[in-house]
Amino acid sequence: MKIRIALNLLFLILSSCGIQDGRPNGVFIRVQNNSDVNFTGVIVQSGNVEKAFGSILARSKSDYKEFEYAFKYAAVWLQAEGQGLSMAPNDYTG
């Protein structure tokens, strides 16, 4: 009985990490593939943080990934039909 109570308490503590006032910290970003080809190896960089989104099928969306910050311009790298594609801003202020 004591073990069950301790495990339940531990679960509640761990499941609430990163959430304050019922809201998560940071922002969530997802990638939408609005093309007719599949994307593979999708990586998004927002600020100094890169996160891998994996493969995104044609006409579908990825799962959300949590970032500390989201900027208007983010860098994206991916493969589409075996060809590497990238979109990276070279001037954040212009």
Coordinates of N, CA and C in Angstrom, one line a residue:
M1 N 0.8 -1.2 0.0 CA 0.0 0.0 0.0 C 0.9 1.3 0.0
K2 N 1.9 1.3 0.8 CA 2.8 2.4 0.9 C 3.5 2.6 -0.4
I3 N 3.9 1.5 -1.1 CA 4.6 1.6 -2.4 C 3.7 2.2 -3.4
R4 N 2.4 1.8 -3.4 CA 1.5 2.3 -4.4 C 1.3 3.8 -4.2
I5 N 1.2 4.3 -2.9 CA 1.0 5.7 -2.7 C 2.3 6.5 -3.1
A6 N 3.4 5.9 -2.8 CA 4.7 6.6 -3.2 C 4.8 6.7 -4.7
L7 N 4.5 5.6 -5.4 CA 4.5 5.6 -6.9 C 3.5 6.6 -7.5
N8 N 2.3 6.7 -6.9 CA 1.4 7.7 -7.4 C 1.9 9.1 -7.1
L9 N 2.5 9.4 -6.0 CA 3.0 10.7 -5.7 C 4.1 11.0 -6.6
L10 N 5.0 10.0 -6.9 CA 6.2 10.3 -7.8 C 5.6 10.6 -9.2
F11 N 4.6 9.8 -9.6 CA 4.0 10.1 -10.9 C 3.5 11.5 -11.0
L12 N 2.8 11.9 -10.0 CA 2.2 13.3 -10.1 C 3.3 14.4 -10.1
I13 N 4.3 14.2 -9.4 CA 5.4 15.1 -9.3 C 6.1 15.2 -10.7
L14 N 6.4 14.0 -11.3 CA 7.1 14.0 -12.6 C 6.3 14.5 -13.7
S15 N 5.0 14.2 -13.6 CA 4.1 14.6 -14.7 C 3.8 16.1 -14.7
S16 N 4.1 16.8 -13.6 CA 3.8 18.2 -13.5 C 5.1 19.0 -13.8
C17 N 6.2 18.4 -14.0 CA 7.5 19.1 -14.3 C 7.3 19.9 -15.6
G18 N 7.8 21.2 -15.6 CA 7.7 22.0 -16.8 C 6.4 22.7 -16.9
I19 N 5.5 22.6 -16.0 CA 4.2 23.2 -16.1 C 4.0 24.1 -14.9
Q20 N 3.7 25.3 -15.1 CA 3.4 26.3 -14.1 C 2.0 26.8 -14.3
D21 N 1.2 26.9 -13.3 CA -0.2 27.4 -13.4 C -1.0 26.7 -14.4
G22 N -0.7 25.4 -14.6 CA -1.5 24.7 -15.6 C -1.1 24.9 -17.1
R23 N -0.1 25.7 -17.3 CA 0.3 26.1 -18.6 C 1.8 25.6 -18.8
P24 N 2.1 25.1 -20.0 CA 3.5 24.7 -20.2 C 4.4 26.0 -20.4
N25 N 5.7 25.8 -20.1 CA 6.7 26.8 -20.4 C 7.0 26.8 -21.9
G26 N 7.4 27.9 -22.4 CA 7.9 28.0 -23.8 C 6.7 28.0 -24.8
V27 N 7.0 27.7 -26.0 CA 6.1 27.6 -27.1 C 6.2 26.3 -27.9
F28 N 5.1 26.0 -28.6 CA 5.1 24.8 -29.4 C 5.1 25.1 -30.9
I29 N 5.9 24.3 -31.6 CA 6.0 24.5 -33.1 C 5.8 23.2 -33.7
R30 N 5.1 23.2 -34.9 CA 4.9 22.0 -35.7 C 5.1 22.4 -37.1
V31 N 5.4 21.4 -38.0 CA 5.7 21.6 -39.4 C 4.5 21.0 -40.2
Q32 N 4.0 21.8 -41.1 CA 3.0 21.3 -42.0 C 3.6 21.1 -43.4
N33 N 3.4 19.9 -44.0 CA 3.8 19.6 -45.3 C 2.6 19.8 -46.2
N34 N 2.6 20.9 -46.9 CA 1.4 21.2 -47.8 C 1.8 20.9 -49.3
S35 N 2.7 19.9 -49.5 CA 3.1 19.6 -50.8 C 2.6 18.2 -51.1
D36 N 3.0 17.7 -52.3 CA 2.6 16.4 -52.8 C 3.7 15.4 -52.6
V37 N 4.8 15.8 -52.0 CA 6.0 14.8 -51.7 C 6.2 14.7 -50.2
N38 N 6.8 13.6 -49.9 CA 7.1 13.3 -48.5 C 8.4 14.0 -48.1
F39 N 8.4 14.5 -46.8 CA 9.6 15.1 -46.3 C 10.3 14.1 -45.3
T40 N 11.6 14.0 -45.4 CA 12.3 13.2 -44.4 C 13.4 14.0 -43.8
G41 N 13.8 13.7 -42.6 CA 14.9 14.3 -41.9 C 14.7 15.8 -41.6
V42 N 13.5 16.2 -41.3 CA 13.1 17.6 -41.0 C 13.7 18.1 -39.7
I43 N 14.5 19.2 -39.8 CA 15.1 19.8 -38.6 C 14.7 21.2 -38.6
V44 N 14.3 21.8 -37.5 CA 13.9 23.2 -37.3 C 14.8 23.8 -36.3
Q45 N 15.4 25.0 -36.6 CA 16.2 25.7 -35.6 C 15.5 27.0 -35.3
S46 N 15.2 27.2 -34.0 CA 14.6 28.4 -33.5 C 15.5 28.9 -32.4
G47 N 16.1 30.1 -32.6 CA 17.2 30.6 -31.7 C 18.4 29.7 -31.9
N48 N 18.9 29.2 -30.8 CA 20.1 28.3 -30.8 C 19.7 26.9 -30.6
V49 N 18.5 26.5 -30.7 CA 18.0 25.2 -30.4 C 17.5 24.5 -31.7
E50 N 18.1 23.3 -32.0 CA 17.6 22.6 -33.1 C 16.8 21.4 -32.6
K51 N 15.7 21.1 -33.3 CA 14.9 19.9 -33.0 C 14.6 19.1 -34.2
A52 N 14.7 17.8 -34.1 CA 14.4 16.9 -35.3 C 12.9 16.6 -35.3
F53 N 12.2 16.8 -36.4 CA 10.8 16.4 -36.5 C 10.6 15.1 -37.3
G54 N 11.7 14.6 -37.8 CA 11.6 13.3 -38.5 C 11.0 13.4 -39.9
S55 N 10.2 12.4 -40.2 CA 9.5 12.4 -41.5 C 8.1 12.9 -41.4
I56 N 7.7 13.7 -42.4 CA 6.4 14.2 -42.5 C 5.8 13.9 -43.9
L57 N 4.7 13.1 -43.9 CA 4.1 12.7 -45.1 C 3.5 13.8 -45.8
A58 N 3.2 13.7 -47.1 CA 2.6 14.7 -48.0 C 1.2 15.0 -47.4
R59 N 0.9 16.3 -47.4 CA -0.4 16.8 -47.0 C -0.7 16.5 -45.5
S60 N 0.3 16.5 -44.7 CA 0.1 16.2 -43.2 C 0.9 17.1 -42.4
K61 N 0.8 17.0 -41.1 CA 1.5 17.8 -40.1 C 2.3 17.0 -39.1
S62 N 3.3 17.6 -38.6 CA 4.1 16.9 -37.6 C 3.5 17.0 -36.2
D63 N 4.0 16.3 -35.2 CA 3.6 16.6 -33.9 C 4.3 17.9 -33.4
Y64 N 3.7 18.4 -32.3 CA 4.3 19.6 -31.8 C 5.6 19.3 -31.0
K65 N 6.6 20.2 -31.1 CA 7.8 20.2 -30.3 C 7.9 21.4 -29.5
E66 N 8.3 21.3 -28.3 CA 8.4 22.5 -27.4 C 9.7 23.2 -27.6
F67 N 9.7 24.5 -27.8 CA 10.9 25.3 -27.9 C 10.8 26.4 -26.8
E68 N 11.9 26.9 -26.4 CA 11.9 28.0 -25.4 C 11.4 29.3 -26.0
Y69 N 11.8 29.5 -27.2 CA 11.4 30.7 -28.0 C 11.0 30.4 -29.4
A70 N 10.1 31.1 -30.0 CA 9.8 31.0 -31.4 C 10.0 32.4 -32.0
F71 N 10.7 32.3 -33.1 CA 11.0 33.6 -33.8 C 10.2 33.6 -35.1
K72 N 10.1 34.8 -35.7 CA 9.3 34.9 -37.0 C 10.0 34.2 -38.1
Y73 N 11.3 34.2 -38.1 CA 12.1 33.5 -39.1 C 12.9 32.4 -38.4
A74 N 12.7 31.1 -38.8 CA 13.4 30.0 -38.3 C 14.1 29.3 -39.4
A75 N 15.2 28.5 -39.2 CA 15.9 27.8 -40.2 C 15.3 26.4 -40.2
V76 N 15.1 25.9 -41.5 CA 14.5 24.5 -41.7 C 15.4 23.8 -42.7
W77 N 15.7 22.5 -42.4 CA 16.4 21.6 -43.3 C 15.6 20.4 -43.4
L78 N 15.6 19.8 -44.7 CA 14.8 18.6 -44.9 C 15.3 18.0 -46.2
Q79 N 14.8 16.7 -46.4 CA 15.0 16.0 -47.7 C 13.6 15.8 -48.3
A80 N 13.6 16.1 -49.6 CA 12.3 15.9 -50.4 C 12.7 15.2 -51.7
E81 N 12.2 14.0 -51.9 CA 12.5 13.3 -53.1 C 14.0 13.1 -53.3
G82 N 14.7 12.9 -52.2 CA 16.1 12.6 -52.3 C 17.0 13.9 -52.4
Q83 N 16.4 15.0 -52.4 CA 17.1 16.3 -52.6 C 17.1 17.1 -51.3
G84 N 18.2 17.5 -50.9 CA 18.3 18.3 -49.7 C 17.8 19.7 -49.9
L85 N 17.0 20.2 -49.1 CA 16.4 21.6 -49.1 C 16.6 22.3 -47.8
S86 N 16.9 23.6 -47.9 CA 17.0 24.3 -46.6 C 16.4 25.7 -46.8
M87 N 16.0 26.3 -45.7 CA 15.5 27.7 -45.7 C 16.1 28.3 -44.4
A88 N 17.1 29.1 -44.6 CA 17.7 29.7 -43.4 C 17.8 31.2 -43.6
P89 N 17.3 32.0 -42.7 CA 17.4 33.5 -42.9 C 18.9 33.9 -42.7
N90 N 19.2 35.0 -43.5 CA 20.6 35.5 -43.4 C 20.6 36.9 -42.8
D91 N 19.4 37.5 -42.6 CA 19.3 38.8 -42.0 C 18.0 38.8 -41.1
Y92 N 18.2 38.7 -39.8 CA 17.0 38.7 -38.9 C 16.4 40.1 -38.7
T93 N 17.1 41.2 -39.0 CA 16.5 42.5 -38.7 C 16.0 43.2 -39.9
G94 N 16.3 42.7 -41.2 CA 15.9 43.4 -42.4 C 14.6 43.0 -42.8

